[in-house]
Amino acid sequence: MKKLFGLLSMLLLITVLAACGNGDAESSSGNDESASEGGGETKTIKAGIGLNSDHPQYKGLLKFKEIVEEKTDGAIEVETYHSGQLGDDRSMTEALQLGSQEVVIPSTAPLANFVPEFSVFDIPFLFPNEEVADKVLDGEVGQELLGKLEEQNLVGLAYWENGFRDLTNSERAVASVDDFDGLKIRTMENDLHLDAFKALGANPTPMAFTELFTAMQQGTVDGQENPYATIYLQKFYEVQKHVSDTHHIYSPFVFLMSKSFYDGLTEEQQKIMKDAAVEAGEYERKLNREANEKYLEKLQEEGMEYTEITDEARQEMVDAVAPVIEDYKSKIGEETVDKVYQAIEDAQK
Ligand code: TK8
């Protein structure tokens, strides 16, 4: 009897909880079945990014929200979260795979832990400028790579831009390869980045972006590398003294959607998602380029010391990482590497 009573009260509790869940449309994600009874079905996209609300990445995400909500007539809502509120690039990508989050816009570097071919974009000094990067990413090989995400239960809808990465640190002006000696540099969670910094003589540590500011503040690391927009907008100048225009890697962002969510959409809605991700991405790239252009000066106004990397010094860096690139060609996949090199060449014709 006691047992039965326990079971009944448990059932009652579950029923009450389930009822509460349905009533709270704000916090529900995915299918809201109570809404579908009334004819239209409201779906909620939980979208998270690592950078803060001042960054073009977030402005782009708000643009995506605006387009989607307008074009779907409110049938799909987008909830936006910045500053790693939902996690870092890697954990949010895992949440997409599990279906507990619908959108994330990570850098391609941590994505290489899911699809190794993405590491092709981690080859140092790969892209000569943003225009060539656009052509390659938006072209055949870039789109082919997005297709590989499906095997990982992810849908890659578009490339956005993080940008050319530049080095900051709190120890010394870095003008040449010799200056990297022993510097504790935080890298993204990516083996090629790690090995490239080792080859330059630094002492690199992979770390999630969400832990970076504190690590610099506490001196766990001496420095990091990110585009000027991030360095400025995340206020890294408060804990970093020197900045060099190493421009060593161009980081793309990938606009990712959970495959289970995407598969549950109508064909028309899927197209709206794709178009919105592309359109918002064009907007984000534009804002990001404007930001990267103006923020080096702002960093100096905030007291950072700028060191220019001469062509000669950059060539030394290219030479230092060359063996690492050679080593990684087979790990990334020769075919992908060759295709990307070819696409870069074609883009410059
Ligand atoms: C933000 C990251 C960041 C990246 C990094 O989520 O980790 O340094 O450059 O912008 O994607």
Coordinates of C-alpha atoms and ligand atoms in Angstrom, one line a residue:
M1 CA 0.0 0.0 0.0
K2 CA 2.8 2.3 1.0
K3 CA 4.6 1.5 -2.2
L4 CA 1.5 2.2 -4.3
F5 CA 1.0 5.5 -2.6
G6 CA 4.6 6.5 -3.3
L7 CA 4.1 5.6 -7.0
L8 CA 0.9 7.6 -7.3
S9 CA 2.4 10.7 -5.7
M10 CA 5.3 10.4 -8.1
L11 CA 3.0 10.2 -11.1
L12 CA 1.2 13.3 -9.8
L13 CA 4.4 15.2 -9.4
I14 CA 5.5 14.3 -12.9
T15 CA 2.1 15.4 -14.3
V16 CA 2.3 18.7 -12.4
L17 CA 5.9 19.3 -13.6
A18 CA 4.9 18.5 -17.2
A19 CA 2.0 20.9 -17.1
C20 CA 4.2 23.7 -15.8
G21 CA 6.7 23.0 -18.5
N22 CA 4.1 23.5 -21.2
G23 CA 2.8 26.7 -19.8
D24 CA 6.2 28.3 -19.8
A25 CA 6.7 29.0 -23.5
E26 CA 9.6 31.4 -22.9
S27 CA 12.0 28.8 -21.6
S28 CA 10.9 25.9 -23.9
S29 CA 13.0 25.0 -26.8
G30 CA 12.3 22.9 -29.9
N31 CA 8.7 21.8 -30.4
D32 CA 6.0 23.4 -28.3
E33 CA 3.2 21.0 -28.7
S34 CA 0.6 23.1 -26.9
A35 CA 1.1 25.8 -29.5
S36 CA 0.7 23.3 -32.4
E37 CA -2.8 22.5 -31.1
G38 CA -3.9 26.0 -31.9
G39 CA -2.8 25.6 -35.5
G40 CA 0.6 27.2 -35.7
E41 CA 3.6 25.6 -34.1
T42 CA 6.1 27.8 -32.4
K43 CA 9.7 26.7 -32.2
T44 CA 12.4 28.3 -30.2
I45 CA 16.1 28.5 -31.3
K46 CA 18.5 28.9 -28.4
A47 CA 21.6 30.6 -30.0
G48 CA 24.8 31.1 -28.1
I49 CA 28.2 32.7 -28.9
G50 CA 31.4 33.2 -27.0
L51 CA 32.0 36.9 -27.6
N52 CA 30.3 39.7 -25.8
S53 CA 27.3 41.9 -26.9
D54 CA 29.5 44.7 -28.3
H55 CA 31.2 42.3 -30.8
P56 CA 30.0 42.1 -34.5
Q57 CA 29.4 38.4 -33.9
Y58 CA 26.5 39.3 -31.6
K59 CA 25.2 42.1 -33.9
G60 CA 25.2 39.5 -36.7
L61 CA 23.3 37.1 -34.5
L62 CA 20.7 39.8 -33.7
K63 CA 20.4 40.3 -37.5
F64 CA 19.8 36.5 -37.9
K65 CA 17.1 36.7 -35.3
E66 CA 15.4 39.7 -36.9
I67 CA 15.3 38.0 -40.4
V68 CA 14.1 34.6 -39.1
E69 CA 11.4 36.0 -36.9
E70 CA 10.1 38.3 -39.7
K71 CA 10.2 35.7 -42.4
T72 CA 8.6 32.9 -40.4
D73 CA 6.0 35.3 -39.1
G74 CA 6.9 34.4 -35.5
A75 CA 6.7 30.7 -36.0
I76 CA 10.3 30.4 -35.1
E77 CA 11.7 32.5 -32.2
V78 CA 15.4 33.1 -31.6
E79 CA 16.8 33.6 -28.1
T80 CA 20.3 35.0 -28.1
Y81 CA 23.0 34.4 -25.6
H82 CA 26.5 36.1 -25.7
S83 CA 29.7 36.0 -23.6
G84 CA 29.8 32.2 -23.3
Q85 CA 26.6 32.3 -21.2
L86 CA 25.7 28.9 -22.6
G87 CA 29.3 27.6 -22.6
D88 CA 32.4 27.7 -24.8
D89 CA 32.7 26.9 -28.5
R90 CA 33.3 23.2 -27.8
S91 CA 30.7 22.6 -25.2
M92 CA 28.0 24.5 -27.1
T93 CA 28.8 22.4 -30.2
E94 CA 28.3 19.3 -28.1
A95 CA 25.0 20.7 -26.9
L96 CA 23.9 21.0 -30.5
Q97 CA 24.8 17.4 -31.1
L98 CA 22.7 16.4 -28.1
G99 CA 19.8 18.6 -29.2
S100 CA 19.8 20.8 -26.1
Q101 CA 20.9 23.9 -28.0
E102 CA 20.0 24.9 -31.6
V103 CA 22.6 27.4 -32.8
V104 CA 26.3 28.2 -32.1
I105 CA 28.8 30.2 -34.1
P106 CA 32.3 28.8 -33.2
S107 CA 35.7 29.4 -34.7
T108 CA 36.7 26.7 -37.1
A109 CA 39.7 25.8 -34.9
P110 CA 37.8 23.9 -32.1
L111 CA 35.5 22.4 -34.8
A112 CA 38.5 20.5 -36.1
N113 CA 38.0 18.2 -33.0
F114 CA 34.7 17.2 -34.6
V115 CA 35.7 17.2 -38.3
P116 CA 39.6 17.1 -38.7
E117 CA 39.4 18.6 -42.2
F118 CA 38.5 22.0 -40.7
S119 CA 42.0 22.3 -39.5
V120 CA 43.0 23.3 -43.0
F121 CA 42.0 26.8 -42.0
D122 CA 44.5 26.6 -39.1
I123 CA 47.4 26.5 -41.5
P124 CA 49.4 29.6 -40.5
F125 CA 49.7 32.3 -43.2
L126 CA 47.2 30.6 -45.4
F127 CA 45.0 33.4 -46.7
P128 CA 46.5 36.6 -48.0
N129 CA 43.5 38.8 -47.3
E130 CA 39.8 38.7 -46.4
E131 CA 38.6 38.8 -50.0
V132 CA 40.4 35.6 -50.9
A133 CA 39.1 34.0 -47.7
D134 CA 35.5 34.9 -48.7
K135 CA 35.9 33.4 -52.1
V136 CA 37.4 30.1 -50.8
L137 CA 34.9 29.7 -47.9
D138 CA 31.9 30.6 -50.0
G139 CA 33.1 28.6 -52.9
E140 CA 33.1 24.9 -53.7
V141 CA 35.7 23.6 -51.2
G142 CA 34.3 25.7 -48.3
Q143 CA 30.8 24.4 -48.9
E144 CA 32.1 20.9 -49.2
L145 CA 33.6 21.2 -45.8
L146 CA 30.3 22.4 -44.3
G147 CA 28.7 19.3 -45.8
K148 CA 31.1 17.1 -43.7
L149 CA 29.5 18.4 -40.5
E150 CA 26.4 16.3 -41.1
E151 CA 28.1 13.2 -40.0
Q152 CA 28.6 14.9 -36.7
N153 CA 24.9 15.7 -36.4
L154 CA 25.6 19.3 -37.2
V155 CA 24.4 21.5 -40.1
G156 CA 26.9 24.2 -41.3
L157 CA 24.8 27.0 -42.8
A158 CA 27.4 29.7 -43.5
Y159 CA 30.8 31.1 -42.8
W160 CA 31.1 34.3 -40.8
E161 CA 34.3 36.1 -39.8
N162 CA 36.4 36.1 -36.7
G163 CA 39.4 37.4 -38.7
F164 CA 43.2 37.7 -38.8
R165 CA 44.7 36.9 -35.5
D166 CA 47.3 39.1 -33.8
L167 CA 49.5 38.5 -30.8
T168 CA 49.2 40.3 -27.4
N169 CA 51.2 39.6 -24.3
S170 CA 52.2 41.2 -21.0
E171 CA 55.9 40.5 -21.1
R172 CA 57.7 42.1 -24.1
A173 CA 57.4 43.5 -27.5
V174 CA 57.4 40.7 -30.1
A175 CA 59.0 41.7 -33.3
S176 CA 60.6 38.5 -34.5
V177 CA 60.6 34.7 -34.0
D178 CA 63.3 35.1 -31.2
D179 CA 60.9 37.1 -29.1
F180 CA 58.4 34.2 -28.8
D181 CA 61.0 32.4 -26.7
G182 CA 59.3 30.8 -23.7
L183 CA 56.2 33.1 -23.8
K184 CA 53.2 31.4 -22.3
I185 CA 50.6 31.7 -25.0
R186 CA 47.0 30.6 -24.7
T187 CA 45.9 28.9 -27.9
M188 CA 42.5 27.7 -29.0
E189 CA 41.8 24.0 -28.4
N190 CA 43.4 22.8 -31.6
D191 CA 46.6 20.7 -32.1
L192 CA 47.9 22.6 -35.2
H193 CA 47.8 25.9 -33.3
L194 CA 49.5 24.3 -30.4
D195 CA 52.3 22.8 -32.5
A196 CA 52.7 26.0 -34.6
F197 CA 53.3 28.0 -31.4
K198 CA 55.8 25.4 -30.2
A199 CA 57.6 25.7 -33.5
L200 CA 57.9 29.5 -32.9
G201 CA 59.5 28.8 -29.6
A202 CA 56.6 29.8 -27.4
N203 CA 55.2 27.7 -24.5
P204 CA 51.5 27.3 -25.6
T205 CA 48.5 26.2 -23.5
P206 CA 45.2 25.3 -25.1
M207 CA 42.2 26.8 -23.2
A208 CA 38.6 27.7 -23.8
F209 CA 38.0 31.3 -24.6
T210 CA 35.7 31.7 -21.5
E211 CA 38.7 31.1 -19.2
L212 CA 41.1 33.4 -21.1
F213 CA 40.6 36.8 -19.4
T214 CA 41.1 35.4 -15.9
A215 CA 44.1 33.4 -17.0
M216 CA 45.8 36.6 -18.3
Q217 CA 44.8 38.5 -15.3
Q218 CA 46.2 36.0 -12.9
G219 CA 49.3 35.4 -15.0
T220 CA 48.6 31.8 -15.8
V221 CA 49.4 32.8 -19.4
D222 CA 51.5 35.8 -20.7
G223 CA 49.5 36.3 -23.8
Q224 CA 47.0 35.2 -26.4
E225 CA 46.1 35.9 -30.0
N226 CA 42.9 37.2 -31.5
P227 CA 41.7 39.8 -34.0
Y228 CA 41.9 43.5 -32.8
A229 CA 38.1 43.6 -32.5
T230 CA 38.1 40.9 -29.9
I231 CA 41.2 42.3 -28.1
Y232 CA 39.5 45.7 -27.8
L233 CA 35.9 44.8 -27.2
Q234 CA 36.7 42.1 -24.6
K235 CA 39.0 44.7 -22.9
F236 CA 42.1 42.5 -23.1
Y237 CA 44.1 45.8 -23.0
E238 CA 43.4 45.9 -19.3
V239 CA 45.6 42.9 -18.8
Q240 CA 47.9 43.0 -21.8
K241 CA 50.7 45.4 -22.6
H242 CA 52.0 44.6 -26.1
V243 CA 50.4 43.9 -29.4
S244 CA 52.0 42.8 -32.7
D245 CA 50.4 42.6 -36.1
T246 CA 51.4 38.9 -36.6
H247 CA 48.3 38.3 -38.7
H248 CA 49.4 34.6 -38.5
I249 CA 46.0 32.9 -39.0
Y250 CA 42.7 33.9 -40.5
S251 CA 39.9 32.5 -38.3
P252 CA 36.5 31.8 -39.9
F253 CA 33.4 31.4 -37.8
V254 CA 30.9 28.7 -38.8
F255 CA 27.2 29.2 -38.3
L256 CA 26.0 25.8 -36.9
M257 CA 22.6 24.5 -36.4
S258 CA 21.6 21.3 -34.6
K259 CA 20.8 18.7 -37.2
S260 CA 17.9 17.2 -35.3
F261 CA 16.3 20.7 -35.1
Y262 CA 17.0 21.5 -38.7
D263 CA 15.6 18.1 -39.9
G264 CA 12.4 18.9 -38.0
L265 CA 11.8 22.1 -40.0
T266 CA 9.8 22.4 -43.2
E267 CA 11.8 22.8 -46.4
E268 CA 10.7 26.4 -46.6
Q269 CA 11.9 27.1 -43.1
Q270 CA 15.2 25.4 -43.8
K271 CA 15.7 27.7 -46.7
I272 CA 14.9 30.7 -44.5
M273 CA 17.5 29.5 -42.0
K274 CA 20.2 29.2 -44.7
D275 CA 19.4 32.5 -46.3
A276 CA 19.3 34.3 -42.9
A277 CA 22.6 32.8 -41.8
V278 CA 24.2 33.9 -45.1
E279 CA 22.7 37.4 -45.1
A280 CA 23.5 38.0 -41.4
G281 CA 27.0 36.7 -42.1
E282 CA 27.5 39.3 -44.8
Y283 CA 26.5 42.0 -42.4
E284 CA 28.8 40.5 -39.7
R285 CA 31.8 40.4 -42.0
K286 CA 31.3 44.0 -42.9
L287 CA 31.0 45.2 -39.3
N288 CA 34.0 43.0 -38.3
R289 CA 36.2 44.5 -41.0
E290 CA 35.3 48.0 -40.0
A291 CA 36.0 47.0 -36.4
N292 CA 39.4 45.4 -37.1
E293 CA 40.4 48.5 -39.0
K294 CA 39.7 51.0 -36.3
Y295 CA 40.6 49.1 -33.1
L296 CA 44.4 48.9 -33.4
E297 CA 44.5 52.6 -32.9
K298 CA 42.0 52.4 -30.0
L299 CA 44.2 49.7 -28.3
Q300 CA 47.1 52.2 -28.4
E301 CA 44.9 54.9 -27.0
E302 CA 44.2 52.5 -24.1
G303 CA 48.0 52.2 -23.5
M304 CA 49.0 49.2 -25.4
E305 CA 52.4 49.3 -27.2
Y306 CA 52.2 48.3 -30.9
T307 CA 55.0 46.4 -32.6
E308 CA 55.0 46.1 -36.4
I309 CA 56.1 42.9 -37.9
T310 CA 58.4 43.5 -40.9
D311 CA 58.1 41.4 -44.0
E312 CA 61.4 39.8 -43.2
A313 CA 60.4 38.9 -39.6
R314 CA 57.1 37.5 -40.9
Q315 CA 59.0 35.3 -43.4
E316 CA 61.1 33.9 -40.5
M317 CA 57.8 32.9 -38.9
V318 CA 56.6 31.3 -42.1
D319 CA 59.8 29.3 -42.3
A320 CA 59.6 28.3 -38.6
V321 CA 56.1 26.8 -39.0
A322 CA 56.7 25.2 -42.4
P323 CA 57.7 21.7 -41.0
V324 CA 54.5 21.7 -38.8
I325 CA 52.3 22.4 -41.9
E326 CA 54.1 19.6 -43.7
D327 CA 53.5 17.2 -40.8
Y328 CA 49.8 18.1 -40.7
K329 CA 48.9 17.7 -44.3
S330 CA 48.1 14.0 -43.9
K331 CA 46.3 14.6 -40.6
I332 CA 44.0 17.2 -42.2
G333 CA 43.7 15.2 -45.4
E334 CA 45.9 15.8 -48.5
E335 CA 42.9 16.2 -50.8
T336 CA 41.4 19.0 -48.7
V337 CA 44.7 20.8 -48.3
D338 CA 45.4 20.6 -52.0
K339 CA 41.9 21.8 -52.9
V340 CA 42.1 24.8 -50.6
Y341 CA 45.6 25.8 -51.9
Q342 CA 44.2 25.5 -55.4
A343 CA 41.1 27.6 -54.5
I344 CA 43.3 30.3 -53.0
E345 CA 45.3 30.4 -56.2
D346 CA 42.2 30.6 -58.4
A347 CA 40.7 33.3 -56.2
Q348 CA 43.7 35.6 -56.9
K349 CA 43.6 35.2 -60.7
Ligands
TK8_1 C1 34.7 32.9 -29.2 C2 35.9 32.2 -29.8 C3 37.0 33.2 -30.0 C4 38.2 32.6 -30.6 C5 39.1 32.1 -29.5 O1 33.8 31.9 -28.8 O2 38.8 31.2 -28.8 O3 40.2 32.7 -29.2 O4 38.9 33.5 -31.4 O5 36.5 34.3 -30.7 O6 35.5 31.6 -31.0

